[in-house]
Coordinates of C-alpha atoms in Angstrom, one line a residue:
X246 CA -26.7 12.8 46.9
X247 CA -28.5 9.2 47.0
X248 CA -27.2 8.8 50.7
X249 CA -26.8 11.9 52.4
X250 CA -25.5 10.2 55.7
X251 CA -23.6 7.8 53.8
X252 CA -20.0 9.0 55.0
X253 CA -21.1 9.1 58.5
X254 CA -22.4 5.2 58.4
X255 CA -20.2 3.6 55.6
X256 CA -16.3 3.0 56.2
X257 CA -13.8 3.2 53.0
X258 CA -13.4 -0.1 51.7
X259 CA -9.6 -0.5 49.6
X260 CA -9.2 -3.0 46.2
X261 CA -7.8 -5.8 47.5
X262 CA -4.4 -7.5 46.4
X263 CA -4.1 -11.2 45.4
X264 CA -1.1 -12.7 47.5
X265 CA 2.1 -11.5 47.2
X266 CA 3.4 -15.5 46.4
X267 CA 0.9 -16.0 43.9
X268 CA 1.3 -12.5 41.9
X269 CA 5.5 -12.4 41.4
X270 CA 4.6 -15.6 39.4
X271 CA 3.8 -13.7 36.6
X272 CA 3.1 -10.4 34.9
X273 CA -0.6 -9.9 34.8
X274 CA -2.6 -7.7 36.8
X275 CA -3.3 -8.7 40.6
X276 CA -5.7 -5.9 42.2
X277 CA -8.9 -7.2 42.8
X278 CA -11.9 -4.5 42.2
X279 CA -14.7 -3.9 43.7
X280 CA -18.0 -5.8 42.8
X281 CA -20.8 -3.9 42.5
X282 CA -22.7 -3.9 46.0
X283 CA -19.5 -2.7 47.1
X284 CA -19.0 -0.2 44.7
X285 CA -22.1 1.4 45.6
X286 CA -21.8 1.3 49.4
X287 CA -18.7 3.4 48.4
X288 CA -20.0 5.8 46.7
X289 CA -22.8 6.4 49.0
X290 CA -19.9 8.2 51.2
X291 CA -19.8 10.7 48.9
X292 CA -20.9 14.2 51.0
X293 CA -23.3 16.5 49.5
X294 CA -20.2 19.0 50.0
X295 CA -21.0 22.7 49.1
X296 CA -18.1 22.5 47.3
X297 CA -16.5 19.6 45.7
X298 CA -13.0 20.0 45.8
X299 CA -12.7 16.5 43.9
X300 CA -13.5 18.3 40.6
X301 CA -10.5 20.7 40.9
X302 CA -8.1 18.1 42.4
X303 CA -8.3 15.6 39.4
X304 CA -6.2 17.2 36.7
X305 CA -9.3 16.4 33.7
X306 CA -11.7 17.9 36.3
X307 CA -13.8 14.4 36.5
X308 CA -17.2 15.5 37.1
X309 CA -16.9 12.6 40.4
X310 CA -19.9 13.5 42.6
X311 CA -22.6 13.1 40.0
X312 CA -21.0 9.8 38.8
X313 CA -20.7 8.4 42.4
X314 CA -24.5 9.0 43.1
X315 CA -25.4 7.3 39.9
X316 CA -23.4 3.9 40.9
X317 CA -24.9 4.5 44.4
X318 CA -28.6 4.7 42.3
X319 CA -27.1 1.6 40.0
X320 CA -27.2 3.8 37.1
X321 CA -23.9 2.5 35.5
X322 CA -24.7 3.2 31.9
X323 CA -25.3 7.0 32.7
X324 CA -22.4 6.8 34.9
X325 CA -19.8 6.1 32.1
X326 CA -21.5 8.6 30.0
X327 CA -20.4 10.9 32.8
X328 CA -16.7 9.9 33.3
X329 CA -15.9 9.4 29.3
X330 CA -17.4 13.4 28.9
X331 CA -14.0 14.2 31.1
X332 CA -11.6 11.4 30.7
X333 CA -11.2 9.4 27.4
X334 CA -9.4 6.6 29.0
X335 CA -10.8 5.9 32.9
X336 CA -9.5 2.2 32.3
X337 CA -5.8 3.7 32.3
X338 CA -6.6 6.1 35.4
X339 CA -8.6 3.9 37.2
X340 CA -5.5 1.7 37.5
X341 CA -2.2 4.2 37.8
X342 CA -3.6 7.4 39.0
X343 CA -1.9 8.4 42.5
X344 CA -5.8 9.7 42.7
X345 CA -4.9 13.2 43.7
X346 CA -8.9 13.4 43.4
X347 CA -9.2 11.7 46.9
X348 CA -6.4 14.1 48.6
X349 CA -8.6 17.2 47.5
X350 CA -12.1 15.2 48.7
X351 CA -13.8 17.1 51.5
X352 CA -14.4 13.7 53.5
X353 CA -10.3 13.6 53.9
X354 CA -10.0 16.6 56.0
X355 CA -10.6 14.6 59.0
X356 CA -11.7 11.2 57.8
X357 CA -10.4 8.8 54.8
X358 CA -11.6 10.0 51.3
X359 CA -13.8 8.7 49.5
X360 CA -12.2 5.8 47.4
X361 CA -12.9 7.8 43.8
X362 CA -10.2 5.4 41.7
X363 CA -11.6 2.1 43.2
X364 CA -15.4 3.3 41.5
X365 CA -13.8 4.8 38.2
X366 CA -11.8 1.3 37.9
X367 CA -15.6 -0.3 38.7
X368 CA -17.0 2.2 36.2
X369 CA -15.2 1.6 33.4
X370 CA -15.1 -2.0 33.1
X371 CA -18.4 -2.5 33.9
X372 CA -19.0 -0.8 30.8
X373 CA -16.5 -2.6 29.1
X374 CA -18.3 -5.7 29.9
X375 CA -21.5 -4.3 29.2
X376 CA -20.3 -3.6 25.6
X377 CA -21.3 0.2 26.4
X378 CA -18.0 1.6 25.1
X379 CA -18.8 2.0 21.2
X380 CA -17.3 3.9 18.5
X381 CA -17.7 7.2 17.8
X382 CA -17.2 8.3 14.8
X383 CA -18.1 11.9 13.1
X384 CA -21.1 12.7 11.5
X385 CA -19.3 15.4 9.4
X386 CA -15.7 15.0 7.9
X387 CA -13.9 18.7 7.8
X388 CA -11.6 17.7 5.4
X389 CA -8.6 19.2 7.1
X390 CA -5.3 17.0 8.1
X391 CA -3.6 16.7 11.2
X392 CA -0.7 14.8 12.8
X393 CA -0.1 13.8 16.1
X394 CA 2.9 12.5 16.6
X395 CA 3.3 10.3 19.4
X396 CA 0.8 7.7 20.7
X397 CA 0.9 8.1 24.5
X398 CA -2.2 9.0 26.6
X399 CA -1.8 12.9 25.6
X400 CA -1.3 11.5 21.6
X401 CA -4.0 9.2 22.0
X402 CA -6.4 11.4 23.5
X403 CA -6.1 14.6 21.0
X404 CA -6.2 11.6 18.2
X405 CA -9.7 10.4 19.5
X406 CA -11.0 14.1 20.0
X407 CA -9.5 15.4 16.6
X408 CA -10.8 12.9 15.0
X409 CA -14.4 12.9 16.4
X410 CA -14.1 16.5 15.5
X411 CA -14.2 15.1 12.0
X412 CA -10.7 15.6 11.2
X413 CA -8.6 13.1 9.8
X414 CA -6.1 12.1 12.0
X415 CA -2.8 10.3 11.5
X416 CA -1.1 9.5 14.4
X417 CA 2.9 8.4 14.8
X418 CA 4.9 6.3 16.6
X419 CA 8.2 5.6 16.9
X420 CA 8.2 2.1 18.4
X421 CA 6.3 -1.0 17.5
X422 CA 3.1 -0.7 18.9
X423 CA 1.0 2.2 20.2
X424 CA 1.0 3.5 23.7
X425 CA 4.4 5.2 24.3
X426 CA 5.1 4.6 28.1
X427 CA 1.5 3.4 29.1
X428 CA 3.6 0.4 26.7
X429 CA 6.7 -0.1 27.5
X430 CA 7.2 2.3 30.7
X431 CA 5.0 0.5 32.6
X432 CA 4.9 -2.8 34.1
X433 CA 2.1 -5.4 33.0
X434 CA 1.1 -6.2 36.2
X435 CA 0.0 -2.2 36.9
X436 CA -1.8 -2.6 33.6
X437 CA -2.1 -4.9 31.2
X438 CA -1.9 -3.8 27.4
X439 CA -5.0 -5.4 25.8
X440 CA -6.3 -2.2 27.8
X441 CA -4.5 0.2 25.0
X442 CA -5.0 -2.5 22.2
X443 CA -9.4 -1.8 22.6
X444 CA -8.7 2.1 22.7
X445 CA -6.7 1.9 19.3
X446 CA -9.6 -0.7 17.9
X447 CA -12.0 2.2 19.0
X448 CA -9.9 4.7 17.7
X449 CA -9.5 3.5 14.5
X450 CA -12.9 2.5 13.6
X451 CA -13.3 6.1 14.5
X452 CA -11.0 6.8 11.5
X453 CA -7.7 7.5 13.2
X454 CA -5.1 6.3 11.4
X455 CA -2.1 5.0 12.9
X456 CA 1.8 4.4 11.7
X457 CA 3.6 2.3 14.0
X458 CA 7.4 1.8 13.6
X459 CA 7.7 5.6 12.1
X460 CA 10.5 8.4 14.0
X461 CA 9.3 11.9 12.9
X462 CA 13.1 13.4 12.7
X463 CA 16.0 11.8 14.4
X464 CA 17.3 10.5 17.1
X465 CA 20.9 11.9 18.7
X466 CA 24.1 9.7 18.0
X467 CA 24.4 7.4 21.2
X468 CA 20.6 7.8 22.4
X469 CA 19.1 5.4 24.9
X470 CA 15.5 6.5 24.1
X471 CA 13.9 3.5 22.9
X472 CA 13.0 3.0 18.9
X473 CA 12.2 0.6 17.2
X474 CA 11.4 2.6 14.1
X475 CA 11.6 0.9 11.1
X476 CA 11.5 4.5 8.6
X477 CA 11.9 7.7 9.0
X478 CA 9.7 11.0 8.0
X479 CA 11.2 15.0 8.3
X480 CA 9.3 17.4 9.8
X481 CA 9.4 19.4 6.9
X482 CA 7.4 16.7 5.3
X483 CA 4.5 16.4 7.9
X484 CA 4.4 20.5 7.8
X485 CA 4.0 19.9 3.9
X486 CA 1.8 17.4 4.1
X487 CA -0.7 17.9 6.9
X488 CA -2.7 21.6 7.6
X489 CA -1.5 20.9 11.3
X490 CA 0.8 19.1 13.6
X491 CA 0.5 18.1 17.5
X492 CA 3.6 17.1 19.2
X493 CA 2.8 14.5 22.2
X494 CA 6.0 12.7 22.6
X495 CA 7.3 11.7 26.3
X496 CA 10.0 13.4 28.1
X497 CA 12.3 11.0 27.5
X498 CA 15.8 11.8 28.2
X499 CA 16.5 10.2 31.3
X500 CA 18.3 12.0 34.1
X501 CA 21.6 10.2 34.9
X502 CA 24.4 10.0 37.4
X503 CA 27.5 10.9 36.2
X504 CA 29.7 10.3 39.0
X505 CA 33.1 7.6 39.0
X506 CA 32.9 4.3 37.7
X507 CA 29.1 5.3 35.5
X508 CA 30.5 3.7 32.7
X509 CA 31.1 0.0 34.3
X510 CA 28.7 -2.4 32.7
X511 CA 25.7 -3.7 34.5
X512 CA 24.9 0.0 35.2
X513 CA 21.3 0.9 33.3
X514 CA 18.7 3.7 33.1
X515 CA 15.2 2.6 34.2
X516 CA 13.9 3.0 30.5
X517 CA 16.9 0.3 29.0
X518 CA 14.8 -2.1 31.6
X519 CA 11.7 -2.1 32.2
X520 CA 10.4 -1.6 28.4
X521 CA 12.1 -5.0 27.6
X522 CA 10.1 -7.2 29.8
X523 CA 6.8 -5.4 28.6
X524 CA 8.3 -6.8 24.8
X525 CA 8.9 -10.0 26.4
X526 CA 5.6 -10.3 27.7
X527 CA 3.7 -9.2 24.1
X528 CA 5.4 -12.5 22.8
X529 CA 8.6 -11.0 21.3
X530 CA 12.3 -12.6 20.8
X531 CA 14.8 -10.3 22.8
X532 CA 18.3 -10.7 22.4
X533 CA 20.5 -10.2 25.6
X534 CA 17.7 -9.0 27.6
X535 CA 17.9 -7.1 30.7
X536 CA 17.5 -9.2 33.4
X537 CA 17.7 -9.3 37.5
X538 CA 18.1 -13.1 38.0
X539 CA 20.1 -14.4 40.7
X540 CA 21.6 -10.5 41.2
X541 CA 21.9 -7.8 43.9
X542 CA 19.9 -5.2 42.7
X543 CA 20.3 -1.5 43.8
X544 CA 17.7 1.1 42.2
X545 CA 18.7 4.5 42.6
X546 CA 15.1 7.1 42.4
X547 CA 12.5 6.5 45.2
X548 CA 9.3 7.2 42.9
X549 CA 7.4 5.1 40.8
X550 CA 9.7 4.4 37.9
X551 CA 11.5 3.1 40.9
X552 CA 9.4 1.2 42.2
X553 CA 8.1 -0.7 39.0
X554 CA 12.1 -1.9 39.1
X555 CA 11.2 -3.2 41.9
X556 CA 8.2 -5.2 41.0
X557 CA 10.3 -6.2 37.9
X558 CA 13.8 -7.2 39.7
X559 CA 11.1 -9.1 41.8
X560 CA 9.6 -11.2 39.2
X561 CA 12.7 -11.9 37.5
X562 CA 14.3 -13.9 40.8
X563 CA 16.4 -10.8 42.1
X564 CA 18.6 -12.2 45.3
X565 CA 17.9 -9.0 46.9
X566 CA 16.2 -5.0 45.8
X567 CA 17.4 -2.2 47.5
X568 CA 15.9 0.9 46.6
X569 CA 17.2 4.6 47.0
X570 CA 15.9 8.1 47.5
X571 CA 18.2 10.5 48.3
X572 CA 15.4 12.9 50.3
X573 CA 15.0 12.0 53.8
X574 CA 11.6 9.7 54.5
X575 CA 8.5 11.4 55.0
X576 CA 5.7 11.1 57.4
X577 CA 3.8 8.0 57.4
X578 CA 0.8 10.9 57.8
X579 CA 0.6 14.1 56.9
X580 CA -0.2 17.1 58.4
X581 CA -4.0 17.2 56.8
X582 CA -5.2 20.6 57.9
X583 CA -1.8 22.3 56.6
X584 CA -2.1 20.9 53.0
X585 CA -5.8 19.6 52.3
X586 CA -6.9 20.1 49.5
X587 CA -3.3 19.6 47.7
X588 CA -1.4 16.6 47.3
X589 CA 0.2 16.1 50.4
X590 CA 4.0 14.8 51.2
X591 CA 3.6 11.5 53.2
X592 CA 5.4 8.2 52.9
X593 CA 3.9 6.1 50.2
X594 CA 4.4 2.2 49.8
X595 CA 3.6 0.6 46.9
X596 CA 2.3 -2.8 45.8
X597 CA 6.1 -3.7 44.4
X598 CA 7.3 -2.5 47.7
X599 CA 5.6 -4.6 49.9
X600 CA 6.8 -7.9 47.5
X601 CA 10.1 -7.2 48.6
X602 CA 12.2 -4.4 48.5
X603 CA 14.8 -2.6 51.3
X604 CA 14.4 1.4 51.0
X605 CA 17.2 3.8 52.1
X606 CA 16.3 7.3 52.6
X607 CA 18.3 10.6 52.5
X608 CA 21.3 8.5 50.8
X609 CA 23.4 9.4 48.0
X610 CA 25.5 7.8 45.7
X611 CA 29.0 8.9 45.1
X612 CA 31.1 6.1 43.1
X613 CA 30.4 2.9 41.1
X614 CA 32.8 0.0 41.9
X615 CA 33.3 -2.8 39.9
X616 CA 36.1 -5.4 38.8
X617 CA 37.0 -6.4 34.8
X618 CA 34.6 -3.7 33.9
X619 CA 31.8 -4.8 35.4
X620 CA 30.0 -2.9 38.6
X621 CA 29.9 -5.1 41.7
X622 CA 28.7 -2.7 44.1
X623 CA 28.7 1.2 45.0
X624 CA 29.8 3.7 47.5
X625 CA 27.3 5.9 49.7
X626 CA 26.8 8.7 52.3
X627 CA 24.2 9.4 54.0
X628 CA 22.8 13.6 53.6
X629 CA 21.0 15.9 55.4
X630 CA 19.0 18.8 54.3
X631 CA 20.7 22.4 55.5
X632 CA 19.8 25.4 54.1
X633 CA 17.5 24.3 51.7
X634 CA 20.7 22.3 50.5
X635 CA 21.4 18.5 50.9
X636 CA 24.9 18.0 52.7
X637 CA 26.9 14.9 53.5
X638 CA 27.1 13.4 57.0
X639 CA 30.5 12.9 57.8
X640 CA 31.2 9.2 58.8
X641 CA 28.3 7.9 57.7
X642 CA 30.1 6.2 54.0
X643 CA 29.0 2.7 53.5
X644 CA 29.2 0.2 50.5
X645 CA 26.5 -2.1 48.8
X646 CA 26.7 -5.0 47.1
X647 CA 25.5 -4.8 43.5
X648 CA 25.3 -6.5 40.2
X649 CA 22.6 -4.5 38.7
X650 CA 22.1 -0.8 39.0
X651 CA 18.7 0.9 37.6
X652 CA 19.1 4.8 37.3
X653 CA 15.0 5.7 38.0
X654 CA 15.4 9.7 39.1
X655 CA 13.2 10.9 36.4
X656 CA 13.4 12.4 33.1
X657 CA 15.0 15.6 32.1
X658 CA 12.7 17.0 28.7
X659 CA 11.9 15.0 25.8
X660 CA 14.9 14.2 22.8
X661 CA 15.9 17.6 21.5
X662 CA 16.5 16.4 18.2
X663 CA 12.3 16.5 17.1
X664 CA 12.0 20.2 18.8
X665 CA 14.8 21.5 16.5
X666 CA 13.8 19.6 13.9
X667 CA 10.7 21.4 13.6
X668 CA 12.6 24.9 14.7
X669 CA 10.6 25.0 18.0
X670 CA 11.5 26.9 20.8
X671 CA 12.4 25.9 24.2
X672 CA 11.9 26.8 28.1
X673 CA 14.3 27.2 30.2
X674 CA 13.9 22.8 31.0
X675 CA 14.6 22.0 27.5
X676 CA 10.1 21.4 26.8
X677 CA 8.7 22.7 23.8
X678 CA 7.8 26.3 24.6
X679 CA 3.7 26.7 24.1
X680 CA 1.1 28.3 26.8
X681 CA -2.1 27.1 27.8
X682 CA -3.9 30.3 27.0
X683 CA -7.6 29.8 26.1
X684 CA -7.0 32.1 22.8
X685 CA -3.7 30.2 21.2
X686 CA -3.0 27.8 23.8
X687 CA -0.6 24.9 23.0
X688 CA 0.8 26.7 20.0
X689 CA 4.6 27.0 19.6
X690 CA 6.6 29.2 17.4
X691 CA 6.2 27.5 14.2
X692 CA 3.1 28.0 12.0
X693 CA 0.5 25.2 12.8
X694 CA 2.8 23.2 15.6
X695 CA 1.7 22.3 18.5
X696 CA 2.8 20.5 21.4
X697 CA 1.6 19.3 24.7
X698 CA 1.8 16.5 27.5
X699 CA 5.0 15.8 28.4
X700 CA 6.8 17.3 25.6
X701 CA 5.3 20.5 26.6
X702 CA 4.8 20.4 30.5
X703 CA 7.7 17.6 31.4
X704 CA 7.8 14.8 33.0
X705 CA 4.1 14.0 34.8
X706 CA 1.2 12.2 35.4
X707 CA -1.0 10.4 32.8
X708 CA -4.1 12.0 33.5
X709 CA -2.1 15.3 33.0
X710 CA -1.4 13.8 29.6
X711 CA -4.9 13.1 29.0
X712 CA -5.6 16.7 29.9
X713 CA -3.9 18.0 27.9
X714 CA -4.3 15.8 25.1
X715 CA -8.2 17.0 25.5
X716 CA -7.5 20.9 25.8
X717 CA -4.7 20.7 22.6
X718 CA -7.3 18.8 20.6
X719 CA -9.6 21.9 21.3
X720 CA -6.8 24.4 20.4
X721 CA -6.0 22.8 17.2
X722 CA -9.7 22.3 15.8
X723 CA -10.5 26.0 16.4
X724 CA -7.1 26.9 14.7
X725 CA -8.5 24.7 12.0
X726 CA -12.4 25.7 12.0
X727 CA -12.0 29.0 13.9
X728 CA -14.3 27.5 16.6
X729 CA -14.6 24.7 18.4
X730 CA -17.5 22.5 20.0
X731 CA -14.7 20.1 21.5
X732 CA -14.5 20.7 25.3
X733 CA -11.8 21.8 27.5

């Protein structure tokens, strides 16, 4: 390493936050990076471990200590050649990755970790500014056909790899624009979309083509999901038409609450929200939109959809947030030599949090109340784990004012409808059914169908989309080629 004593001399340094006053003004990002003398004194902590636990911990297997010396040698160029052979999209990661990368780093067994995210962030938009993120298009077309439907980070990233393969790739999308939850799950101010809009530039002048407003199937009778589809194809006709098909759509059949009074008005899932605003905020003319003004706000989920409610209700002039998580609070630190390298359970507070919000652990709902139909507040007791069971406290019942209710407790598996459209088979969660084998991985049932990310894993983390976005792009071109130079 460039500074071998670096950890020993140098202390972590955090991106900042502009003020909290200043940033619920608007929707736009608010952390502030790190400039570059900083971003090297940061990544002169890196140890010259034996063994970098870093690379393991990040779920794309980031090659991080080579690209931390070469910002600590003010090597940037090489250093984004480094990141992008592991991660297609570092300017996504670099802004909504829980960084399990720094809970696995060796400096965090006893010290704070080396801040990996704050010098990928750096990395990548240095390069941006640079201009050193170019197209890169095949030198070789195969002349074989594949669709990937869905456009999230696991879409987008077998797309780009597919297509550098020299495959033409055609990639669908239900809604409007490109992006699936990286576009209207999250929040602007966690990142802003002209982030996705220079991926699909770069995509497309790498000869991905992309069909917007398209559902592959159908939707169920009464769904929630969002579409904004504007025609429909059958998977019948994709199998027909293309030599293979990837399916990367979310899993996005939110979990509800079905307990009294649910059906009262002013009572919405997470997903009926928070894509609205992002619509709102890409210059479009919503009807009857979603909105916290003026209201008590109670979000019911303590994790991250959850908390980008919050930084939402917040923006929109909510009277009061209360968020709640029905598993008692954990540590404000965790145990570090019990669970290093893994991602440890410790009380996390986010940037939406500390704008405003009330949190209520180890609390359960059990009825909506309202008056003319509408909800005005709910019911609650208080649990306790037992047994490896939550139970209710006895006395403990309480009611809160509300006049908004998000549901934010996750997602169940992805629409049914598109697995048994295409006749693939299902796990026991209701995901498409497909390994991770080296030989076969990501293969279902059906003849040339193949799914991963969410559809085939559940509910997680983009850079687990990205991962396997990368690994499905490999399974498909040697399906297609009978080898593969992609990596894995």
């Amino acid at each position: 390493m460039g500074k071998v004593t670096g950890f020993m001399e140098y202390e972590r340094l955090e991106e900042g936050y502009k003020p909290v006053p200043e940033r619920l003004k608007h929707y736009k990002e608010f952390v502030v990076g790190l400039d570059d003398p900083q971003s090297k004194v940061q990544a002169a902590r890196c140890m010259d471990c034996g063994t970098p636990f870093c690379n393991n911990g990040c779920p794309v297997n980031n090659i991080i200590p080579d690209f931390n010396d070469l910002v600590y040698q003010g090597d940037w160029q090489n250093a984004i050649t480094v990141l992008h052979s592991t991660n297609n999209f570092p300017e996504f990661t670099g802004r909504i990755c829980p960084a399990p990368c720094e809970a696995a780093c060796t400096l965090n067994v006893n010290d704070d970790a080396v801040g990996i995210k704050s010098i990928e962030h750096a990395i990548i938009d240095r390069a941006w500014a640079e201009g050193w993120v170019q197209p890169q298009p095949p030198r070789h077309k195969t002349g074989k056909k594949v669709a990937v439907v869905g456009s999230g980070p696991a879409g987008m990233a077998a797309a780009q790899q597919l297509a550098r393969a020299g495959h033409d790739v055609t990639m669908f999308e239900k809604n409007d624009r490109v992006g699936g939850l990286l576009r209207y799950g999250i929040p602007d101010f966690k990142m802003e979309k002209s982030h996705i809009d220079l991926r699909v530039k770069q995509m497309e002048a790498e000869g991905v083509v992309i069909r917007t407003g398209v559902l592959v199937g159908e939707l169920p009778k009464g769904s929630k999901v969002t579409n904004w589809a504007k025609e429909t194809i059958s998977p019948e006709q994709l199998q027909k038409d293309f030599d293979a098909v990837l399916l990367t759509g979310g899993s996005e059949q939110s979990r509800d609450l079905p307990v009294p009074g649910r059906d009262l008005d002013g009572i919405h899932f997470a997903m009926e929200f928070l894509p609205q605003q992002n619509k709102v905020n890409a210059g479009d003319k919503l009807k009857g939109q979603l909105r916290a003004d003026g209201k008590h706000v109670i979000v019911i989920g303590g994790g991250d959809t959850g908390s980008d409610c919050v930084g939402t209700s917040n923006r929109h002039g909510a009277v009061s947030v209360t968020q709640f998580e029905v598993m008692p609070q954990p540590p404000e630190q965790e145990n570090k030599p019990l669970v290093w390298p893994y991602w440890p359970l410790k009380l996390r507070t986010s940037s939406s949090h500390e704008e405003g919000c009330v949190r209520e652990f180890a609390i359960s709902t059990k009825a909506f109340i309202g008056e003319k139909g509408k909800v005005t507040g709910l019911t609650t007791v208080n649990v306790e784990m037992k047994e490896g069971k939550l139970v209710e406290i006895a006395g403990t019942e309480k009611t809160y004012k509300a006049d908004l209710v998000l549901l934010a407790m996750g997602f169940v598996n992805p629409v049914a409808t598109i697995l048994e459209g295409f006749g693939v088979e299902k796990d026991a969660r209701g995901n498409a059914r497909a390994s991770t084998d080296f030989i076969g991985g990501y293969a279902t049932n059906v003849p040339k169908v193949f799914a991963a990310g969410d559809m085939r894993r559940g509910q997680s983390l983009v850079v687990w989309a990205i991962r396997e976005g990368r690994q499905a792009a490999r399974a498909v071109d040697e399906f297609l080629m009978g080898f593969s130079d992609l990596p894995r």
